mmCIF file of C-alpha atoms and ligand atoms in Angstrom:
data_model
loop_
_atom_site.group_PDB
_atom_site.id
_atom_site.type_symbol
_atom_site.label_atom_id
_atom_site.label_comp_id
_atom_site.label_asym_id
_atom_site.label_seq_id
_atom_site.Cartn_x
_atom_site.Cartn_y
_atom_site.Cartn_z
ATOM 1 C CA MET A 1 26.587 18.957 -170.842
ATOM 2 C CA ASN A 2 24.592 21.095 -173.278
ATOM 3 C CA PRO A 3 23.752 24.676 -172.220
ATOM 4 C CA PHE A 4 20.260 23.624 -171.042
ATOM 5 C CA GLU A 5 21.716 20.983 -168.754
ATOM 6 C CA GLN A 6 24.333 23.438 -167.517
ATOM 7 C CA ALA A 7 21.614 25.981 -166.744
ATOM 8 C CA GLU A 8 19.414 23.407 -164.924
ATOM 9 C CA LYS A 9 22.388 22.328 -162.840
ATOM 10 C CA MET A 10 23.231 25.949 -161.969
ATOM 11 C CA LEU A 11 19.642 26.673 -160.878
ATOM 12 C CA GLN A 12 19.699 23.622 -158.621
ATOM 13 C CA ASP A 13 23.078 24.646 -157.091
ATOM 14 C CA ILE A 14 21.797 28.134 -156.388
ATOM 15 C CA GLN A 15 18.590 26.887 -154.772
ATOM 16 C CA GLU A 16 20.478 24.477 -152.552
ATOM 17 C CA ALA A 17 23.192 26.917 -151.459
ATOM 18 C CA THR A 18 23.305 28.101 -147.801
ATOM 19 C CA LEU A 19 24.938 31.460 -147.146
ATOM 20 C CA ASN A 20 25.923 31.968 -143.491
ATOM 21 C CA SER A 21 27.482 35.388 -143.612
ATOM 22 C CA ILE A 22 27.680 38.621 -145.540
ATOM 23 C CA GLU A 23 31.093 37.481 -146.827
ATOM 24 C CA GLU A 24 29.679 34.217 -148.145
ATOM 25 C CA ALA A 25 26.854 36.113 -149.840
ATOM 26 C CA GLU A 26 29.384 38.385 -151.539
ATOM 27 C CA GLN A 27 31.429 35.415 -152.805
ATOM 28 C CA PHE A 28 28.236 33.896 -154.118
ATOM 29 C CA ARG A 29 27.309 37.122 -155.918
ATOM 30 C CA ILE A 30 30.714 37.340 -157.599
ATOM 31 C CA LYS A 31 30.560 33.688 -158.635
ATOM 32 C CA TYR A 32 27.132 33.841 -160.327
ATOM 33 C CA ILE A 33 26.105 37.368 -161.230
ATOM 34 C CA GLY A 34 29.392 39.309 -161.036
ATOM 35 C CA SER A 35 30.800 40.872 -164.247
ATOM 36 C CA LYS A 36 32.872 37.726 -164.841
ATOM 37 C CA GLY A 37 30.320 35.379 -163.299
ATOM 38 C CA LEU A 38 28.854 32.113 -164.521
ATOM 39 C CA LEU A 39 25.632 33.752 -165.626
ATOM 40 C CA LYS A 40 27.593 35.750 -168.131
ATOM 41 C CA ASP A 41 28.817 32.532 -169.758
ATOM 42 C CA LEU A 42 25.217 31.348 -170.053
ATOM 43 C CA PHE A 43 24.207 34.550 -171.793
ATOM 44 C CA ALA A 44 27.142 34.027 -174.162
ATOM 45 C CA ALA A 45 25.900 30.504 -174.910
ATOM 46 C CA MET A 46 22.596 31.975 -176.141
ATOM 47 C CA LYS A 47 23.944 32.440 -179.669
ATOM 48 C CA ASP A 48 24.415 28.651 -180.082
ATOM 49 C CA ILE A 49 20.842 27.829 -179.028
ATOM 50 C CA PRO A 50 18.520 27.005 -181.923
ATOM 51 C CA ASN A 51 16.012 29.794 -182.552
ATOM 52 C CA GLU A 52 12.883 27.859 -181.551
ATOM 53 C CA ARG A 53 14.427 27.136 -178.089
ATOM 54 C CA LYS A 54 15.935 30.586 -177.468
ATOM 55 C CA LYS A 55 12.807 31.753 -175.588
ATOM 56 C CA ASP A 56 12.861 28.811 -173.142
ATOM 57 C CA PHE A 57 16.564 29.236 -172.572
ATOM 58 C CA GLY A 58 16.145 32.967 -171.960
ATOM 59 C CA GLN A 59 13.433 32.309 -169.349
ATOM 60 C CA LEU A 60 15.628 29.759 -167.596
ATOM 61 C CA VAL A 61 18.568 32.160 -167.423
ATOM 62 C CA ASN A 62 16.281 34.872 -165.987
ATOM 63 C CA GLN A 63 15.023 32.445 -163.387
ATOM 64 C CA ILE A 64 18.622 31.659 -162.408
ATOM 65 C CA LYS A 65 19.414 35.339 -162.038
ATOM 66 C CA GLN A 66 16.347 36.017 -159.911
ATOM 67 C CA SER A 67 17.034 32.991 -157.701
ATOM 68 C CA ALA A 68 20.617 34.108 -157.154
ATOM 69 C CA GLU A 69 19.540 37.662 -156.248
ATOM 70 C CA ALA A 70 16.853 36.401 -153.856
ATOM 71 C CA LYS A 71 19.404 34.138 -152.149
ATOM 72 C CA ILE A 72 21.813 37.030 -151.702
ATOM 73 C CA ASN A 73 19.138 39.348 -150.237
ATOM 74 C CA GLU A 74 17.925 36.679 -147.890
ATOM 75 C CA ALA A 75 21.473 36.072 -146.598
ATOM 76 C CA LYS A 76 22.088 39.792 -146.141
ATOM 77 C CA GLN A 77 18.922 40.240 -144.106
ATOM 78 C CA ALA A 78 19.573 37.241 -141.919
ATOM 79 C CA ASN A 79 23.065 38.408 -141.104
ATOM 80 C CA THR A 80 22.526 42.102 -140.410
ATOM 81 C CA GLY A 81 19.108 42.887 -138.905
ATOM 82 C CA SER A 82 18.867 39.964 -136.542
ATOM 83 C CA LYS A 83 22.519 39.944 -135.502
ATOM 84 C CA LYS A 84 21.908 41.821 -132.216
ATOM 85 C CA SER A 85 19.028 39.728 -130.973
ATOM 86 C CA LYS A 86 20.981 36.571 -131.763
ATOM 87 C CA SER A 87 23.980 37.576 -129.648
ATOM 88 C CA SER A 88 21.956 38.700 -126.591
ATOM 89 C CA GLY A 89 20.976 35.079 -126.034
ATOM 90 C CA GLU A 90 18.063 35.999 -123.756
ATOM 91 C CA ASP A 91 14.882 33.996 -123.642
ATOM 92 C CA LEU A 92 12.349 36.732 -123.082
ATOM 93 C CA THR A 93 9.624 34.216 -122.323
ATOM 94 C CA ALA A 94 11.492 32.597 -119.422
ATOM 95 C CA PRO A 95 9.941 33.088 -115.942
ATOM 96 C CA GLY A 96 11.500 35.960 -113.929
ATOM 97 C CA ILE A 97 13.981 35.510 -111.085
ATOM 98 C CA PRO A 98 12.112 36.314 -107.861
ATOM 99 C CA TYR A 99 13.247 39.455 -106.026
ATOM 100 C CA GLU A 100 14.559 38.533 -102.570
ATOM 101 C CA VAL A 101 12.925 40.578 -99.832
ATOM 102 C CA GLY A 102 14.524 40.646 -96.384
ATOM 103 C CA THR A 103 12.585 40.041 -93.200
ATOM 104 C CA ARG A 104 12.498 41.893 -89.919
ATOM 105 C CA HIS A 105 14.668 40.362 -87.217
ATOM 106 C CA PRO A 106 12.546 38.582 -84.575
ATOM 107 C CA LEU A 107 13.987 40.871 -81.883
ATOM 108 C CA SER A 108 12.841 43.917 -83.864
ATOM 109 C CA ILE A 109 9.388 42.406 -84.330
ATOM 110 C CA VAL A 110 8.999 41.839 -80.603
ATOM 111 C CA LYS A 111 10.595 45.169 -79.658
ATOM 112 C CA ASN A 112 8.102 46.994 -81.917
ATOM 113 C CA GLU A 113 5.249 45.002 -80.429
ATOM 114 C CA MET A 114 6.365 45.913 -76.889
ATOM 115 C CA ILE A 115 6.520 49.578 -77.894
ATOM 116 C CA GLU A 116 2.982 49.373 -79.317
ATOM 117 C CA ILE A 117 1.609 47.726 -76.166
ATOM 118 C CA PHE A 118 3.105 50.302 -73.804
ATOM 119 C CA LYS A 119 2.124 53.156 -76.121
ATOM 120 C CA ARG A 120 -1.494 52.147 -75.619
ATOM 121 C CA LEU A 121 -0.961 52.778 -71.886
ATOM 122 C CA GLY A 122 0.437 56.253 -72.600
ATOM 123 C CA PHE A 123 4.165 55.441 -72.454
ATOM 124 C CA VAL A 124 6.458 57.284 -74.854
ATOM 125 C CA VAL A 125 9.781 56.014 -76.222
ATOM 126 C CA GLU A 126 13.007 57.588 -74.982
ATOM 127 C CA ASP A 127 16.594 56.810 -75.874
ATOM 128 C CA GLY A 128 19.861 56.663 -73.963
ATOM 129 C CA PRO A 129 23.513 56.186 -74.944
ATOM 130 C CA GLU A 130 25.121 52.735 -75.026
ATOM 131 C CA ILE A 131 28.441 54.214 -73.917
ATOM 132 C CA GLU A 132 27.663 55.361 -70.412
ATOM 133 C CA ASP A 133 29.408 56.800 -67.365
ATOM 134 C CA ASP A 134 29.542 55.410 -63.860
ATOM 135 C CA TRP A 135 26.993 57.903 -62.485
ATOM 136 C CA HIS A 136 24.130 56.961 -64.848
ATOM 137 C CA ASN A 137 24.818 53.232 -64.971
ATOM 138 C CA PHE A 138 25.585 52.742 -61.259
ATOM 139 C CA THR A 139 25.939 55.543 -58.720
ATOM 140 C CA ALA A 140 22.714 57.441 -59.399
ATOM 141 C CA LEU A 141 20.861 54.115 -59.364
ATOM 142 C CA ASN A 142 21.848 53.696 -55.743
ATOM 143 C CA LEU A 143 24.889 51.557 -56.524
ATOM 144 C CA PRO A 144 27.758 53.613 -55.061
ATOM 145 C CA GLU A 145 31.352 52.521 -55.518
ATOM 146 C CA ASN A 146 32.187 49.292 -53.703
ATOM 147 C CA HIS A 147 28.508 48.382 -53.496
ATOM 148 C CA PRO A 148 28.408 44.591 -53.608
ATOM 149 C CA ALA A 149 25.502 44.593 -56.098
ATOM 150 C CA ARG A 150 27.868 45.953 -58.751
ATOM 151 C CA ASP A 151 29.197 42.409 -58.999
ATOM 152 C CA MET A 152 25.776 41.262 -60.248
ATOM 153 C CA GLN A 153 26.643 42.832 -63.583
ATOM 154 C CA ASP A 154 30.039 42.125 -65.084
ATOM 155 C CA THR A 155 30.877 45.373 -66.770
ATOM 156 C CA PHE A 156 32.822 46.034 -69.966
ATOM 157 C CA TYR A 157 34.902 49.155 -69.308
ATOM 158 C CA ILE A 158 35.955 51.111 -72.386
ATOM 159 C CA ASP A 159 38.260 53.244 -70.243
ATOM 160 C CA TYR A 160 37.970 52.885 -66.485
ATOM 161 C CA ASN A 161 39.980 56.052 -65.718
ATOM 162 C CA ALA A 162 38.083 58.111 -68.295
ATOM 163 C CA ASN A 163 34.800 56.890 -66.749
ATOM 164 C CA LYS A 164 33.550 55.209 -69.926
ATOM 165 C CA LEU A 165 31.724 51.902 -69.898
ATOM 166 C CA LEU A 166 29.184 49.971 -71.950
ATOM 167 C CA ARG A 167 25.853 50.188 -70.153
ATOM 168 C CA THR A 168 24.955 46.960 -68.391
ATOM 169 C CA HIS A 169 21.234 47.743 -68.369
ATOM 170 C CA THR A 170 18.791 50.265 -69.790
ATOM 171 C CA SER A 171 18.092 51.527 -66.250
ATOM 172 C CA SER A 172 20.772 54.159 -66.942
ATOM 173 C CA ALA A 173 18.343 55.824 -69.361
ATOM 174 C CA GLN A 174 15.856 56.308 -66.467
ATOM 175 C CA ILE A 175 18.280 58.678 -64.782
ATOM 176 C CA ARG A 176 18.916 60.635 -67.980
ATOM 177 C CA VAL A 177 15.186 61.123 -68.528
ATOM 178 C CA MET A 178 14.511 62.185 -64.910
ATOM 179 C CA GLU A 179 17.407 64.641 -65.055
ATOM 180 C CA LYS A 180 15.929 66.518 -67.990
ATOM 181 C CA GLN A 181 12.165 65.995 -67.521
ATOM 182 C CA LYS A 182 9.791 66.930 -64.730
ATOM 183 C CA PRO A 183 7.043 64.467 -63.640
ATOM 184 C CA PRO A 184 4.643 63.129 -64.709
ATOM 185 C CA ILE A 185 6.997 60.805 -66.588
ATOM 186 C CA ARG A 186 5.796 57.737 -68.450
ATOM 187 C CA ILE A 187 8.546 56.360 -70.675
ATOM 188 C CA ILE A 188 10.030 53.178 -72.063
ATOM 189 C CA THR A 189 13.577 52.928 -73.399
ATOM 190 C CA PRO A 190 14.286 49.919 -75.599
ATOM 191 C CA GLY A 191 17.934 49.294 -76.379
ATOM 192 C CA ARG A 192 21.082 47.190 -76.408
ATOM 193 C CA VAL A 193 23.059 46.369 -73.280
ATOM 194 C CA TYR A 194 26.398 44.659 -72.662
ATOM 195 C CA ARG A 195 27.724 42.292 -70.016
ATOM 196 C CA ASN A 196 30.935 40.348 -69.713
ATOM 197 C CA GLU A 197 29.191 36.989 -69.588
ATOM 198 C CA THR A 198 30.128 33.611 -70.960
ATOM 199 C CA ILE A 199 28.019 32.963 -74.050
ATOM 200 C CA SER A 200 25.631 30.019 -73.704
ATOM 201 C CA ALA A 201 22.131 28.971 -74.772
ATOM 202 C CA ARG A 202 20.695 31.228 -72.050
ATOM 203 C CA ALA A 203 23.159 34.150 -71.868
ATOM 204 C CA HIS A 204 24.974 36.448 -74.251
ATOM 205 C CA CYS A 205 27.457 39.281 -73.829
ATOM 206 C CA THR A 206 25.144 41.602 -75.701
ATOM 207 C CA PHE A 207 21.373 41.594 -75.514
ATOM 208 C CA HIS A 208 18.378 43.936 -75.408
ATOM 209 C CA GLN A 209 16.117 45.351 -72.729
ATOM 210 C CA VAL A 210 13.077 47.545 -72.496
ATOM 211 C CA GLU A 211 13.101 49.782 -69.457
ATOM 212 C CA GLY A 212 9.894 51.330 -68.190
ATOM 213 C CA LEU A 213 9.496 54.252 -65.797
ATOM 214 C CA TYR A 214 6.356 55.866 -64.439
ATOM 215 C CA ILE A 215 6.648 58.809 -62.038
ATOM 216 C CA ASP A 216 3.638 60.771 -60.843
ATOM 217 C CA LYS A 217 1.670 61.618 -57.714
ATOM 218 C CA ASP A 218 0.290 58.592 -55.811
ATOM 219 C CA VAL A 219 1.731 55.837 -57.982
ATOM 220 C CA SER A 220 1.413 52.495 -56.220
ATOM 221 C CA PHE A 221 2.539 48.894 -56.577
ATOM 222 C CA ALA A 222 -0.992 48.068 -57.788
ATOM 223 C CA ASP A 223 -0.383 50.314 -60.826
ATOM 224 C CA LEU A 224 2.816 48.419 -61.545
ATOM 225 C CA LYS A 225 1.053 45.086 -61.309
ATOM 226 C CA GLN A 226 -1.790 46.114 -63.582
ATOM 227 C CA THR A 227 0.662 47.453 -66.133
ATOM 228 C CA LEU A 228 2.534 44.148 -66.219
ATOM 229 C CA TYR A 229 -0.681 42.104 -66.388
ATOM 230 C CA TYR A 230 -1.819 44.197 -69.339
ATOM 231 C CA PHE A 231 1.529 43.732 -71.040
ATOM 232 C CA ALA A 232 1.501 39.931 -70.582
ATOM 233 C CA LYS A 233 -2.069 39.609 -71.805
ATOM 234 C CA GLU A 234 -1.316 41.634 -74.943
ATOM 235 C CA MET A 235 2.023 39.991 -75.665
ATOM 236 C CA PHE A 236 1.306 36.348 -74.831
ATOM 237 C CA GLY A 237 -2.478 36.259 -74.863
ATOM 238 C CA SER A 238 -2.458 35.290 -71.185
ATOM 239 C CA ASP A 239 -1.711 37.189 -68.004
ATOM 240 C CA ASN A 240 -0.372 34.103 -66.301
ATOM 241 C CA ILE A 241 2.548 35.892 -64.623
ATOM 242 C CA ARG A 242 3.832 36.157 -61.086
ATOM 243 C CA MET A 243 5.960 38.623 -59.140
ATOM 244 C CA ARG A 244 8.600 37.121 -56.909
ATOM 245 C CA PRO A 245 10.113 39.282 -54.107
ATOM 246 C CA SER A 246 13.675 40.166 -55.009
ATOM 247 C CA TYR A 247 16.341 42.793 -54.526
ATOM 248 C CA PHE A 248 17.512 45.622 -56.781
ATOM 249 C CA PRO A 249 19.349 48.633 -55.339
ATOM 250 C CA PHE A 250 17.218 51.060 -57.370
ATOM 251 C CA THR A 251 13.781 49.803 -56.276
ATOM 252 C CA GLU A 252 12.135 49.154 -52.939
ATOM 253 C CA PRO A 253 10.251 46.888 -52.749
ATOM 254 C CA SER A 254 11.572 44.908 -55.722
ATOM 255 C CA ALA A 255 10.272 41.905 -57.587
ATOM 256 C CA GLU A 256 11.255 39.609 -60.387
ATOM 257 C CA ILE A 257 8.715 39.083 -63.172
ATOM 258 C CA ASP A 258 8.071 35.469 -64.155
ATOM 259 C CA VAL A 259 5.915 34.352 -67.068
ATOM 260 C CA SER A 260 4.364 30.906 -67.258
ATOM 261 C CA CYS A 261 6.522 28.882 -69.667
ATOM 262 C CA PHE A 262 4.645 28.776 -72.987
ATOM 263 C CA ILE A 263 7.308 26.578 -74.544
ATOM 264 C CA CYS A 264 6.359 23.520 -72.478
ATOM 265 C CA ASP A 265 2.931 24.683 -71.219
ATOM 266 C CA ALA A 266 4.554 24.954 -67.780
ATOM 267 C CA LYS A 267 5.242 21.209 -67.724
ATOM 268 C CA GLY A 268 8.987 21.823 -67.397
ATOM 269 C CA CYS A 269 11.707 22.196 -70.047
ATOM 270 C CA ALA A 270 15.287 23.396 -70.468
ATOM 271 C CA VAL A 271 14.276 27.020 -71.034
ATOM 272 C CA CYS A 272 12.303 27.261 -67.767
ATOM 273 C CA LYS A 273 14.841 25.038 -66.014
ATOM 274 C CA HIS A 274 11.973 22.601 -65.321
ATOM 275 C CA SER A 275 10.212 25.101 -63.070
ATOM 276 C CA GLY A 276 7.339 26.021 -65.412
ATOM 277 C CA TRP A 277 8.251 29.737 -65.066
ATOM 278 C CA VAL A 278 10.585 31.958 -67.077
ATOM 279 C CA GLU A 279 11.990 35.142 -65.625
ATOM 280 C CA ILE A 280 11.667 38.029 -68.087
ATOM 281 C CA GLY A 281 12.854 40.940 -65.938
ATOM 282 C CA GLY A 282 12.777 42.910 -62.721
ATOM 283 C CA CYS A 283 10.595 45.669 -61.344
ATOM 284 C CA GLY A 284 9.702 47.632 -58.259
ATOM 285 C CA MET A 285 8.871 50.989 -56.719
ATOM 286 C CA VAL A 286 11.634 53.467 -57.519
ATOM 287 C CA ASP A 287 13.844 53.889 -54.439
ATOM 288 C CA PRO A 288 13.519 57.455 -53.045
ATOM 289 C CA ALA A 289 17.335 57.708 -53.082
ATOM 290 C CA VAL A 290 17.218 57.335 -56.892
ATOM 291 C CA LEU A 291 14.553 60.024 -57.242
ATOM 292 C CA THR A 292 16.640 62.350 -55.059
ATOM 293 C CA ASN A 293 19.772 61.653 -57.139
ATOM 294 C CA ALA A 294 17.835 62.679 -60.251
ATOM 295 C CA GLY A 295 16.441 65.817 -58.635
ATOM 296 C CA ILE A 296 12.838 64.706 -58.067
ATOM 297 C CA ASP A 297 10.974 65.654 -54.885
ATOM 298 C CA THR A 298 10.126 62.430 -53.029
ATOM 299 C CA GLU A 299 7.513 64.185 -50.865
ATOM 300 C CA GLU A 300 5.450 64.876 -53.945
ATOM 301 C CA TYR A 301 6.232 62.048 -56.320
ATOM 302 C CA SER A 302 6.654 58.307 -56.371
ATOM 303 C CA GLY A 303 6.894 55.837 -59.197
ATOM 304 C CA PHE A 304 7.547 52.374 -60.485
ATOM 305 C CA ALA A 305 10.133 50.971 -62.877
ATOM 306 C CA PHE A 306 10.680 47.735 -64.712
ATOM 307 C CA GLY A 307 13.273 46.254 -67.016
ATOM 308 C CA MET A 308 12.603 43.321 -69.337
ATOM 309 C CA GLY A 309 14.841 41.279 -71.600
ATOM 310 C CA ILE A 310 13.648 41.406 -75.210
ATOM 311 C CA GLU A 311 15.449 38.124 -76.014
ATOM 312 C CA ARG A 312 13.627 36.348 -73.179
ATOM 313 C CA VAL A 313 10.236 37.633 -74.304
ATOM 314 C CA THR A 314 10.995 36.646 -77.907
ATOM 315 C CA MET A 315 12.164 33.161 -76.916
ATOM 316 C CA LEU A 316 8.955 32.601 -74.977
ATOM 317 C CA LYS A 317 6.727 34.008 -77.677
ATOM 318 C CA TYR A 318 8.219 31.947 -80.504
ATOM 319 C CA GLY A 319 9.459 28.890 -78.591
ATOM 320 C CA ILE A 320 13.145 29.563 -79.308
ATOM 321 C CA ASN A 321 15.445 27.658 -76.973
ATOM 322 C CA ASP A 322 18.865 29.158 -77.711
ATOM 323 C CA ILE A 323 19.684 32.886 -77.403
ATOM 324 C CA ARG A 324 22.682 32.519 -79.754
ATOM 325 C CA LEU A 325 20.330 32.031 -82.726
ATOM 326 C CA PHE A 326 19.490 35.747 -82.581
ATOM 327 C CA PHE A 327 23.054 36.764 -83.348
ATOM 328 C CA GLU A 328 24.141 34.205 -85.953
ATOM 329 C CA ASN A 329 22.101 35.707 -88.805
ATOM 330 C CA ASP A 330 21.408 32.310 -90.318
ATOM 331 C CA LYS A 331 18.881 32.946 -93.082
ATOM 332 C CA ARG A 332 17.126 29.642 -92.378
ATOM 333 C CA PHE A 333 16.320 30.959 -88.891
ATOM 334 C CA LEU A 334 15.487 34.541 -89.873
ATOM 335 C CA GLU A 335 13.243 33.597 -92.821
ATOM 336 C CA GLN A 336 10.812 31.919 -90.443
ATOM 337 C CA PHE A 337 9.718 35.346 -89.197
ATOM 338 C CA SER A 338 8.681 36.801 -92.560
HETATM 339 N N1 DAH B 1 18.263 46.698 -64.503
HETATM 340 C C1 DAH B 1 17.870 45.382 -64.071
HETATM 341 C C2 DAH B 1 18.713 44.337 -64.758
HETATM 342 O O1 DAH B 1 19.222 44.604 -65.801
HETATM 343 C C3 DAH B 1 16.431 45.121 -64.372
HETATM 344 C C4 DAH B 1 15.530 45.974 -63.579
HETATM 345 C C5 DAH B 1 15.080 45.570 -62.353
HETATM 346 C C6 DAH B 1 15.113 47.195 -64.075
HETATM 347 C C7 DAH B 1 14.254 46.343 -61.598
HETATM 348 C C8 DAH B 1 14.267 48.005 -63.338
HETATM 349 C C9 DAH B 1 13.841 47.558 -62.089
HETATM 350 O O2 DAH B 1 13.842 49.175 -63.749
HETATM 351 O O3 DAH B 1 12.999 48.339 -61.369
HETATM 352 O O4 DAH B 1 18.856 43.261 -64.245
#
């Protein structure tokens, strides 16, 4: 190969080279333009080139040098500046991952709705403890020791001798409110209650109630009825309810509150036990013995009370046929209430 051919070949090699790292670029620099590099040999060959071709040869050697330098710069830039963005591996144009937002539990939705409905009638929310004593859960509510009606509610005792139990109903909160507040009283107390019951589609050992209490002068059963009609109309869009005579030790007279079964349009289903009616709670005129126990003058005041199961109301409202669904926290169930 004459020096021209050598130079042409070198230019081609340089143009075709790929340099993948700083190290490769450095090797390349040493090979071609380093102090003992190939370019030096070409310059040395200049003296053997005939004079009339020296100019062409000189231009070719310059071109080789410039090509080599450009290659090296290009490789350096590609392997320093962009290194970080290469390793992050993110595609900034990809669609975002949606942010998962939780939903309110159906029992909370219905509880809040019940609170809103009764608020419109002037009821205020009160609270009571879930760990109760015998007096507030039973005795003051006209259920003295050995009263047979205590069997209606299978109680979880935390410590029988220390007089600590889990409240079996929110009626216990009635007593606490009457003990510290003078009439007129118009309260509701939503909350959790506990009973030693076998878990099934219709019953659970823990569930929720809303207790209502209205004490004032001249309160009558008609007031109670109107209150419940208003509630049903607001909650279910229909006041198709009935009051069935019943017995509770803390009210006289007493009634059970039934709502027309919206799940089957009262045609009969498992939830209404094929009767067309679903019981959602109890109510009645507060027994004077209860008022006396709580220190309220029965000559001056009377009142009504009611207690409703939030699970029952929710099941009716949304057509849910198994109470256990509320406590399993299955997202597929809960997401339906978003
Ligand atoms: N405490 C009763 C229960 O859990 C429900 C109840 C009935 C509450 C009548 C009341 C009432 O306030 O007047 O079964």
